Structures are given as structure tokens and as C-alpha cells.
């Protein structure tokens, strides 16, 4: 009796909380649905006209359906020899990662971020149960995932794909979002900061994605170790099976139970890990613009370094198996060209991996720079600029640290890939070549980071446009030709100007030009920053 | 010599005019109270003085320089405590103090440790675990531990308890004895009354009154509360009497200073049983200046 009463009261006020979330995100949620759902729909609609004959469909199954790059990025899609399978395969990478990241952002925003800011304290002092925020976060994450899935299914149905497959695909996508909503709800209990919770959730998403990819390339049971694999093995468009949905639901239930249990075992505002006393005085190097910039970003930088090195290593480990895969597939070898054998394929594969990882590392560059905006809005920038630190030094130090770490991350990704490759193949001759290959893409990443510097310096309100640029570049990389972009639109991505190393040979001039562009953008940002008002706290 | 000189300064944010032809000056060695309700433009004026905001028109001089152009060198000679202190959550209080003070050009170690003791601040805690009051203390210690010519305090005691407020007042008095100049913005009037040599009252982006407290009192009214043996008929008609309230035998009113002698004479003719007269508090100055629509 007592137990049931305390249960019912621990979620009191959920409806109020949900109404608040709806009010706060009345623009944000529609934007996610429009942006993410819209891009998925446009891609789904673009596919059928490209594969309008049985021959073209068969060709896709023969080439893309056996391509290790496709397996790594999108897994092994069922029914790849039908239009439905092709559509699913083309949108999977973007749709799956998109849904997972969306729920992570939205859920953290309304749980840990609110708690960290102290706003949740105000709410908790009203008639609101302990678990109300968690339940509201769950409901919100589920809603968002279902909306995206619904858009996806409707767009599939609208191009005449089979009903069963369209529904199954949508269900798998929604459940993938739901399970990562639960992952995020555990992460917000573990970390006492919103940033940390996002990092944890992001790491779980990345791990699940990479594990599924590696399992798909090697075609083994590893795919069953990842929620991405479960969703995919619902086999939409290829003899649908519903039981993997139970795995997703069971994992969700377990994670929710863990989240609720953790919630009852921590203080409001606290995390599971207790805070330790810190240094009573500052180290010498901390009291410089560069030292402070570095300190404020070192945790993030470390997380990225570990994550990207592992990502590189996992991808690298897959590469050596490619020639073998191609040999076992004569049709594939025909496509690539018999003379080139497996090597050309390996190079194409590496070029794509390098580009993909470079784009991922832009996430660090943009977030490290745009953190300045939060610093400024919180009134911490004025604490620093109220001392003799010059504005050019403050922005310049942040830019310098960001670019330096971005370069280090690039080398680490390349090194991870090189070592993964060497371990997989037993061949240690390509180490420097692979590191160099990754570094060839660095100028593009620097330009994206420098755009963030320029925006923050000159038009701080438009800082988020740097994320928009990154999203644009990412969509272009993931959906590629499918978007059918005109040349000028392709050229917006700085990477489009670089040679696709190692498929093409490296060229000095484009790299140099991009570095100059990055330097000019940084200088423009600093010049703008010296002329404008500093936002107040 | 004027340490701070603002002349005809205008600053707009979009359609809002935050500073509207503001004139103010602060002379060397004084504690200058800067009073005004929320949104009057106090913080904007201080941010202009720090060179964080660019003025639309007017001239600003700070320590003999232009705070927009020469911000960095001028900041060597001043320390600033914002009203709403936000700190880096993953740095300890001690680290923040050192970062700010060293960036400013160094700090007095002895003064740092004595201030930590006086303000009862634990420097090993991460800033995220500090209360508002403790964050305020971190910024205060960082400022007070630096030896500079000018201290800019923007509502520095808004999160402090009365004991710590008293510590702050003692610290400001020490600064004045050392010859430093202090600009103290506040709406805690008792604090300004206790510390300030001169006061500028700002409203809607303009300084509406400026001078020593004595100057301001001179042009205002004395509050008189009295009990009389006979009914206080006719008091309301006397010249210089305002805001008269009569409850039974108890009357309270505000009297113009130049009419005070006459009013007291009339009162004593009525048989005074008790009489309290005091100079106007800053609350009363405020109310008089702004009328009843102002929340202090």
C-alpha cells in the first residue's frame, strides 16, 4: 500500500512538466521534424526515379549491396534487391544516426541541463514527483522518434513501397530512438553536467553504430551486440520479422529501470560520481588566455581524442578484409576493374573513411569555438575581458587551441586507423601513409572551425550557422550523389576542393588555399570581435 | 582629479535607450555610490567604463584614457566585480581567484589568504557547487586581493549575508584608506549610505542627482513623527508639510528643511509627548525622486 502510494506520487505532475516542455520546444521540435524528417523524405523520394528498371535495381544489389563501405556505414540491409531495400539502405545511415542524436539532445536539454541550470529546482519545489522529469523526458523522446519514423514511413508509402516493409522500417527507426532515449536517461543520471551526459550518450550511440558496421562487414554475430543491428534485423522489405523489436523493448525497459534506480540514489543536482576537493590555487599556466581556453576544453578534447582514435582503429581493422571480399565477388571486381584488383577498392574505401572521420572531427572544432558564446552569455567573458587580457588574445587563444587539438585529433584518427589496419593485416608498412592520408583532409576541417571563429567574432548571434554548415557537409558526405546537388552547392563543402586521398593523389595547392581561407576567416573573426559589444550576463 | 568622467553618453540596444545623455564624474580617492532601480542603466554604464560596450555618442574617460581604445592597459589599474557572478563550473574557487588576479597583473598572496579567511571561503571547492553568495565572494576576493587604483563593484553584496556584508564594508573602508577610488553600484541603500562619500542617482539612463549625501539631504525633507496632547489641527495647512498622516494622536509627515523650524514651533504649541525627526534615508530620497512606481 505504502509502496504503491509512493510510486504514484513520484510521477505526480508529469502532465505539467510535459506541457512546459511542449511550450519551451514549440519551435525546436518542429524544426527537428522538418530538418531531419524532411531530409529523410527528400532522400526517400529521390531514390525510385534512379532505379526505374529491374536491371538498375539488380545492379544496385550487385554493387552497393556487396560493398564493404556500404556495410560499414549502413549495415546489411535486407531486401537489397528490391526498391524498398534500396531506399532503406540509402537513408539508413542518416536516419538512424539522426534519430539517435536528436533524442539525446532533446532529452538532455529537458533533464540534466535543466537541473544543472537550477531551473529544475524551482519546478521540483512545486508538486512534482521525483521521477516526473525522467518520465516527461521519456515521453518526449518517444514522441520525437515516433514523429520522425512516421514521416519516414509515410514518405516510403508515398513512393509505392510495400506497406509491411515501410511500417517495419519505421517501427525499427522509432524503437532505435526509444532505446537511445533510455540510454540518454541513464547518462543524465551518471553525469552531473549536461555536456557530460551528452558525451556519454553520444559515445554509446557511436559505439553501437561502429559495432554494427564492423559486424556487417565481417558478416558475423557482432551485429547482434548493437541496437542498430537489432533495428536492422527486423528485415524491413526482406521477409519482415518482428521479434528483434522485443530486444529493443527489453533493453529500453532495463535501461529505464537502471535510470530510475540511479535517480533514487543520488542528490538533486548531483551525479553518481561524487565531487572531490580540487586545487586551492591555480597552476601557473592557467592564468593565460591559452591556458584558460585549454583548461575549459580539455575534458571535451580528451573525450574526442579517445573516441576518434577508437573509431579510426575499428575502421582500420576492417580494411584488410576488403580485397578478400572482392575476390569472392567477381562481379564486384568487374566493376572496380580487374587490373586494379582489390587495391583500387581499398583506396576508395580509405578515401571515404578519411573524409567521414574528418567531418566527424569538425564536431569538436565547432563546439570548442562556439563554447565562447556560452561563456559570453553567462557573463564569464566579461570577467576575463575586465582584466588586461586583449580581445584578440582571448578569441585568438581559443582559435589556436581549437586548431591545434583538431590537428592532433586528425593525427590520432589516422594513427588509430593505421594501427587497426596493421593489426588486422599484420602488415606494418602503411603506418605513415595512413596518418598522412587522414592529415590530407585537415585543411577542410580547419575551414569549418574557422567559419565558427568568424561567425562568433563578427556576428555572434549567427554562430549556430557553423553547425548548419557542418550538418550540410555531413549530409552531403552521407547522402552524396543522392541529393543531386548542383556544382556550386557541392562547392560549399571545403572538402569538395581537396583531392580524395588515397584514391586520387594529394595536391598541394588546394590544401594551401584552404589553410589560407581558414587563416583569413580567423583574422576576420578577431577583427569583428574587437569592434563589437560583449554580450552581458 | 577625475578618475571617471562620463559626458553626454548615449548607448542604445536596438530601440531601447539604456544610457540617455548620462553625465557623471568620480574623483580620485572617493567612494562613489551609484544608485538606481533595476534597469536604470547602472550595469550598462559600468560595462561602458570597462570598454565592453561601445557608446553611440558622448565622451568617456577612465583613469585618463579611453576605455574602448585602451581597454587592456587600463584594466591593469582596475578590478571589477559583476553583479551576477558566473564562474567556470569545473574550476575551483581558488583557481578562479588566481586566474582573474594574475591576468590582472598579479595578486597579494598575504591579502588573498586573509580575505579567504575573512569571507570564510573554501577555495578547494569546484565553482559549480558554490551558492550565489559564495560565487560573489570568489569574485570579491579576486578583486580585493589585487592592488589597483580603481575598483568597480556592481551590486557586490547582492548574495551575501549581513555578516559578510559587514566584512565587505570594512574591506572597502580599507581600500579608501589606501587611497584607492571605488565606484559602488547598489540598490542596497544602507550600504551606500554607510560607505559613499558622494552619490549619483541614475534613472532611465540619466543621472538625476549627484553630490554628497549632505548636498542631497539639503534639498530634501526631514521626516517628523510626533505624538501631541491636543489634536493636530491645522498642521496640514502649514507651508512645507507633505505626506501628512494622522492616526489618533500620532502624526507623521515630511517637512521641507527650510520650514522645519516653524513646523516644530507649531508642534510644541500642541503639547509634544514624543518627537522623532531624522534626515531622509536613501529609500526616502529614492521614493521622492521616482515617486511610488519604483520598487527599491
mmCIF file of C-alpha atoms in Angstrom, chain A residues 27-245:
data_model
loop_
_atom_site.group_PDB
_atom_site.id
_atom_site.type_symbol
_atom_site.label_atom_id
_atom_site.label_comp_id
_atom_site.label_asym_id
_atom_site.label_seq_id
_atom_site.Cartn_x
_atom_site.Cartn_y
_atom_site.Cartn_z
ATOM 1 C CA UNK A 27 9.762 25.760 -32.324
ATOM 2 C CA UNK A 28 12.636 23.363 -31.713
ATOM 3 C CA UNK A 29 10.727 20.084 -32.123
ATOM 4 C CA UNK A 30 9.025 21.118 -35.376
ATOM 5 C CA UNK A 31 12.445 22.213 -36.657
ATOM 6 C CA UNK A 32 13.915 18.787 -35.888
ATOM 7 C CA UNK A 33 10.998 17.050 -37.575
ATOM 8 C CA UNK A 34 11.220 19.382 -40.549
ATOM 9 C CA UNK A 35 15.008 19.207 -40.844
ATOM 10 C CA UNK A 36 15.638 15.560 -40.088
ATOM 11 C CA UNK A 37 12.315 14.142 -41.292
ATOM 12 C CA UNK A 38 12.337 16.422 -44.332
ATOM 13 C CA UNK A 39 15.827 15.342 -45.396
ATOM 14 C CA UNK A 40 14.873 11.673 -44.978
ATOM 15 C CA UNK A 41 11.705 12.212 -47.017
ATOM 16 C CA UNK A 42 13.517 14.071 -49.792
ATOM 17 C CA UNK A 43 16.108 11.286 -49.994
ATOM 18 C CA UNK A 44 13.442 8.564 -49.999
ATOM 19 C CA UNK A 45 11.594 10.338 -52.800
ATOM 20 C CA UNK A 46 14.791 10.780 -54.804
ATOM 21 C CA UNK A 47 15.673 7.079 -54.958
ATOM 22 C CA UNK A 48 12.902 5.420 -57.056
ATOM 23 C CA UNK A 49 13.436 7.516 -60.223
ATOM 24 C CA UNK A 50 17.105 6.457 -60.195
ATOM 25 C CA UNK A 51 16.195 2.750 -60.156
ATOM 26 C CA UNK A 52 13.269 2.580 -62.554
ATOM 27 C CA UNK A 53 14.197 -0.696 -64.284
ATOM 28 C CA UNK A 54 14.784 -4.201 -62.866
ATOM 29 C CA UNK A 55 18.294 -4.062 -64.339
ATOM 30 C CA UNK A 56 19.189 -0.967 -62.365
ATOM 31 C CA UNK A 57 17.810 -2.498 -59.182
ATOM 32 C CA UNK A 58 19.821 -5.639 -59.760
ATOM 33 C CA UNK A 59 22.882 -3.536 -60.473
ATOM 34 C CA UNK A 60 22.490 -1.739 -57.143
ATOM 35 C CA UNK A 61 22.182 -5.062 -55.311
ATOM 36 C CA UNK A 62 25.296 -6.326 -57.080
ATOM 37 C CA UNK A 63 27.463 -3.272 -56.444
ATOM 38 C CA UNK A 64 26.284 -1.401 -53.372
ATOM 39 C CA UNK A 65 24.760 -4.472 -51.752
ATOM 40 C CA UNK A 66 28.160 -6.132 -51.638
ATOM 41 C CA UNK A 67 30.223 -3.026 -50.937
ATOM 42 C CA UNK A 68 32.088 -3.105 -47.608
ATOM 43 C CA UNK A 69 31.849 0.690 -47.394
ATOM 44 C CA UNK A 70 28.098 0.427 -47.556
ATOM 45 C CA UNK A 71 28.096 -2.391 -45.000
ATOM 46 C CA UNK A 72 30.253 -0.402 -42.625
ATOM 47 C CA UNK A 73 28.173 2.734 -42.896
ATOM 48 C CA UNK A 74 24.650 1.337 -43.278
ATOM 49 C CA UNK A 75 24.877 -2.325 -42.279
ATOM 50 C CA UNK A 76 23.498 -5.216 -44.329
ATOM 51 C CA UNK A 77 20.049 -4.169 -45.446
ATOM 52 C CA UNK A 78 17.502 -6.890 -46.109
ATOM 53 C CA UNK A 79 15.754 -6.921 -49.483
ATOM 54 C CA UNK A 80 18.589 -5.004 -51.116
ATOM 55 C CA UNK A 81 17.448 -6.483 -54.465
ATOM 56 C CA UNK A 82 14.155 -4.565 -54.249
ATOM 57 C CA UNK A 83 13.333 -0.879 -54.438
ATOM 58 C CA UNK A 84 12.288 -0.879 -50.777
ATOM 59 C CA UNK A 85 15.637 -2.296 -49.693
ATOM 60 C CA UNK A 86 17.481 0.288 -51.779
ATOM 61 C CA UNK A 87 15.542 3.182 -50.271
ATOM 62 C CA UNK A 88 16.120 1.818 -46.764
ATOM 63 C CA UNK A 89 19.826 1.313 -47.426
ATOM 64 C CA UNK A 90 20.252 4.804 -48.827
ATOM 65 C CA UNK A 91 18.605 6.637 -45.928
ATOM 66 C CA UNK A 92 19.651 4.332 -43.047
ATOM 67 C CA UNK A 93 22.927 5.937 -42.019
ATOM 68 C CA UNK A 94 21.497 9.435 -41.901
ATOM 69 C CA UNK A 95 18.112 8.470 -40.455
ATOM 70 C CA UNK A 96 19.431 6.172 -37.733
ATOM 71 C CA UNK A 97 22.215 8.444 -36.514
ATOM 72 C CA UNK A 98 19.926 11.444 -36.873
ATOM 73 C CA UNK A 99 17.159 9.968 -34.707
ATOM 74 C CA UNK A 100 19.620 8.856 -32.004
ATOM 75 C CA UNK A 101 21.381 12.225 -31.824
ATOM 76 C CA UNK A 102 18.057 14.058 -31.842
ATOM 77 C CA UNK A 103 16.672 12.201 -28.828
ATOM 78 C CA UNK A 104 19.977 12.610 -26.971
ATOM 79 C CA UNK A 105 19.944 16.382 -27.495
ATOM 80 C CA UNK A 106 16.261 16.788 -26.677
ATOM 81 C CA UNK A 107 16.266 14.567 -23.589
ATOM 82 C CA UNK A 108 19.417 16.047 -22.037
ATOM 83 C CA UNK A 109 18.027 19.508 -22.670
ATOM 84 C CA UNK A 110 14.963 18.836 -20.556
ATOM 85 C CA UNK A 111 16.537 16.764 -17.809
ATOM 86 C CA UNK A 112 20.155 17.294 -16.807
ATOM 87 C CA UNK A 113 20.536 20.704 -18.448
ATOM 88 C CA UNK A 114 17.511 21.988 -16.537
ATOM 89 C CA UNK A 115 18.843 20.524 -13.322
ATOM 90 C CA UNK A 116 22.299 21.962 -13.860
ATOM 91 C CA UNK A 117 20.930 25.431 -14.532
ATOM 92 C CA UNK A 118 18.877 25.375 -11.346
ATOM 93 C CA UNK A 119 15.617 25.857 -13.174
ATOM 94 C CA UNK A 120 14.521 22.320 -12.314
ATOM 95 C CA UNK A 121 14.966 23.169 -8.648
ATOM 96 C CA UNK A 122 12.230 25.728 -8.959
ATOM 97 C CA UNK A 123 9.988 23.097 -10.516
ATOM 98 C CA UNK A 124 10.853 20.391 -8.012
ATOM 99 C CA UNK A 125 9.784 22.700 -5.189
ATOM 100 C CA UNK A 126 6.267 22.583 -6.607
ATOM 101 C CA UNK A 127 4.059 19.496 -6.537
ATOM 102 C CA UNK A 128 6.242 17.459 -8.836
ATOM 103 C CA UNK A 129 7.376 13.895 -8.242
ATOM 104 C CA UNK A 130 10.976 12.754 -8.208
ATOM 105 C CA UNK A 131 10.625 10.832 -11.450
ATOM 106 C CA UNK A 132 8.366 13.312 -13.221
ATOM 107 C CA UNK A 133 11.184 14.886 -15.217
ATOM 108 C CA UNK A 134 12.507 11.472 -16.271
ATOM 109 C CA UNK A 135 9.081 10.276 -17.352
ATOM 110 C CA UNK A 136 8.479 13.520 -19.236
ATOM 111 C CA UNK A 137 11.878 13.123 -20.903
ATOM 112 C CA UNK A 138 10.960 9.576 -21.917
ATOM 113 C CA UNK A 139 7.606 10.649 -23.307
ATOM 114 C CA UNK A 140 9.238 13.494 -25.220
ATOM 115 C CA UNK A 141 11.991 11.319 -26.683
ATOM 116 C CA UNK A 142 9.434 8.693 -27.743
ATOM 117 C CA UNK A 143 7.251 11.360 -29.318
ATOM 118 C CA UNK A 144 10.134 12.837 -31.298
ATOM 119 C CA UNK A 145 11.345 9.424 -32.501
ATOM 120 C CA UNK A 146 7.830 8.368 -33.499
ATOM 121 C CA UNK A 147 7.315 11.603 -35.438
ATOM 122 C CA UNK A 148 10.482 11.072 -37.468
ATOM 123 C CA UNK A 149 9.577 7.426 -38.030
ATOM 124 C CA UNK A 150 6.091 8.410 -39.141
ATOM 125 C CA UNK A 151 7.472 10.890 -41.673
ATOM 126 C CA UNK A 152 9.806 8.167 -42.935
ATOM 127 C CA UNK A 153 7.067 5.549 -43.274
ATOM 128 C CA UNK A 154 4.682 7.967 -44.963
ATOM 129 C CA UNK A 155 7.308 9.024 -47.474
ATOM 130 C CA UNK A 156 8.075 5.360 -48.208
ATOM 131 C CA UNK A 157 4.397 4.606 -48.731
ATOM 132 C CA UNK A 158 4.014 7.650 -50.945
ATOM 133 C CA UNK A 159 6.521 6.262 -53.463
ATOM 134 C CA UNK A 160 4.609 2.987 -53.521
ATOM 135 C CA UNK A 161 6.852 0.785 -51.406
ATOM 136 C CA UNK A 162 5.300 -2.296 -49.736
ATOM 137 C CA UNK A 163 3.187 -1.494 -46.695
ATOM 138 C CA UNK A 164 4.643 -4.166 -44.432
ATOM 139 C CA UNK A 165 8.215 -3.128 -45.167
ATOM 140 C CA UNK A 166 7.505 0.591 -44.755
ATOM 141 C CA UNK A 167 5.808 0.006 -41.411
ATOM 142 C CA UNK A 168 8.549 -2.315 -40.192
ATOM 143 C CA UNK A 169 11.277 0.113 -41.202
ATOM 144 C CA UNK A 170 9.502 2.975 -39.434
ATOM 145 C CA UNK A 171 8.965 0.850 -36.339
ATOM 146 C CA UNK A 172 12.627 -0.135 -36.235
ATOM 147 C CA UNK A 173 13.678 3.501 -36.570
ATOM 148 C CA UNK A 174 11.267 4.609 -33.832
ATOM 149 C CA UNK A 175 12.402 1.851 -31.466
ATOM 150 C CA UNK A 176 16.037 2.737 -32.096
ATOM 151 C CA UNK A 177 15.164 6.281 -30.995
ATOM 152 C CA UNK A 178 13.303 4.937 -27.970
ATOM 153 C CA UNK A 179 16.174 2.752 -26.813
ATOM 154 C CA UNK A 180 18.585 5.696 -27.100
ATOM 155 C CA UNK A 181 16.141 7.874 -25.209
ATOM 156 C CA UNK A 182 16.537 5.352 -22.391
ATOM 157 C CA UNK A 183 20.332 5.368 -22.850
ATOM 158 C CA UNK A 184 20.276 9.149 -22.503
ATOM 159 C CA UNK A 185 18.127 8.932 -19.384
ATOM 160 C CA UNK A 186 20.805 6.745 -17.783
ATOM 161 C CA UNK A 187 23.553 9.117 -18.942
ATOM 162 C CA UNK A 188 21.858 12.114 -17.309
ATOM 163 C CA UNK A 189 21.833 10.251 -14.013
ATOM 164 C CA UNK A 190 25.523 9.383 -14.227
ATOM 165 C CA UNK A 191 26.933 12.757 -15.206
ATOM 166 C CA UNK A 192 26.309 15.892 -13.197
ATOM 167 C CA UNK A 193 26.645 18.118 -16.271
ATOM 168 C CA UNK A 194 24.600 18.346 -19.447
ATOM 169 C CA UNK A 195 27.769 18.335 -21.512
ATOM 170 C CA UNK A 196 28.991 15.160 -19.834
ATOM 171 C CA UNK A 197 25.632 13.440 -20.260
ATOM 172 C CA UNK A 198 25.589 14.318 -23.965
ATOM 173 C CA UNK A 199 29.122 12.972 -24.278
ATOM 174 C CA UNK A 200 28.158 9.672 -22.639
ATOM 175 C CA UNK A 201 25.033 9.253 -24.741
ATOM 176 C CA UNK A 202 26.983 10.191 -27.870
ATOM 177 C CA UNK A 203 29.663 7.629 -27.041
ATOM 178 C CA UNK A 204 27.056 4.859 -26.664
ATOM 179 C CA UNK A 205 25.467 5.849 -29.978
ATOM 180 C CA UNK A 206 28.849 5.894 -31.728
ATOM 181 C CA UNK A 207 29.833 2.557 -30.236
ATOM 182 C CA UNK A 208 26.582 0.890 -31.272
ATOM 183 C CA UNK A 209 26.911 2.318 -34.772
ATOM 184 C CA UNK A 210 30.523 1.251 -35.261
ATOM 185 C CA UNK A 211 29.966 -2.232 -33.786
ATOM 186 C CA UNK A 212 27.044 -2.837 -36.139
ATOM 187 C CA UNK A 213 29.171 -1.607 -39.064
ATOM 188 C CA UNK A 214 32.113 -3.846 -38.262
ATOM 189 C CA UNK A 215 29.796 -6.808 -37.676
ATOM 190 C CA UNK A 216 28.126 -6.180 -41.028
ATOM 191 C CA UNK A 217 31.411 -6.012 -42.916
ATOM 192 C CA UNK A 218 32.619 -9.266 -41.400
ATOM 193 C CA UNK A 219 29.108 -10.668 -41.611
ATOM 194 C CA UNK A 220 29.189 -12.143 -38.130
ATOM 195 C CA UNK A 221 27.216 -12.101 -34.881
ATOM 196 C CA UNK A 222 28.720 -8.774 -33.798
ATOM 197 C CA UNK A 223 25.703 -7.047 -35.351
ATOM 198 C CA UNK A 224 23.625 -8.563 -32.548
ATOM 199 C CA UNK A 225 25.673 -6.619 -30.000
ATOM 200 C CA UNK A 226 24.257 -3.319 -31.221
ATOM 201 C CA UNK A 227 20.769 -1.770 -31.112
ATOM 202 C CA UNK A 228 21.450 -0.606 -34.677
ATOM 203 C CA UNK A 229 21.782 -4.260 -35.617
ATOM 204 C CA UNK A 230 18.538 -5.205 -33.873
ATOM 205 C CA UNK A 231 16.585 -2.498 -35.654
ATOM 206 C CA UNK A 232 18.086 -3.508 -38.979
ATOM 207 C CA UNK A 233 17.440 -7.221 -38.446
ATOM 208 C CA UNK A 234 13.744 -6.535 -38.306
ATOM 209 C CA UNK A 235 14.427 -7.065 -42.017
ATOM 210 C CA UNK A 236 12.126 -4.455 -43.493
ATOM 211 C CA UNK A 237 11.468 -5.185 -47.194
ATOM 212 C CA UNK A 238 13.113 -8.607 -46.892
ATOM 213 C CA UNK A 239 10.733 -11.007 -45.111
ATOM 214 C CA UNK A 240 9.879 -8.842 -42.117
ATOM 215 C CA UNK A 241 10.424 -10.301 -38.682
ATOM 216 C CA UNK A 242 9.164 -8.586 -35.557
ATOM 217 C CA UNK A 243 10.930 -10.408 -32.771
ATOM 218 C CA UNK A 244 14.100 -8.201 -32.777
ATOM 219 C CA UNK A 245 11.729 -5.430 -31.690
#
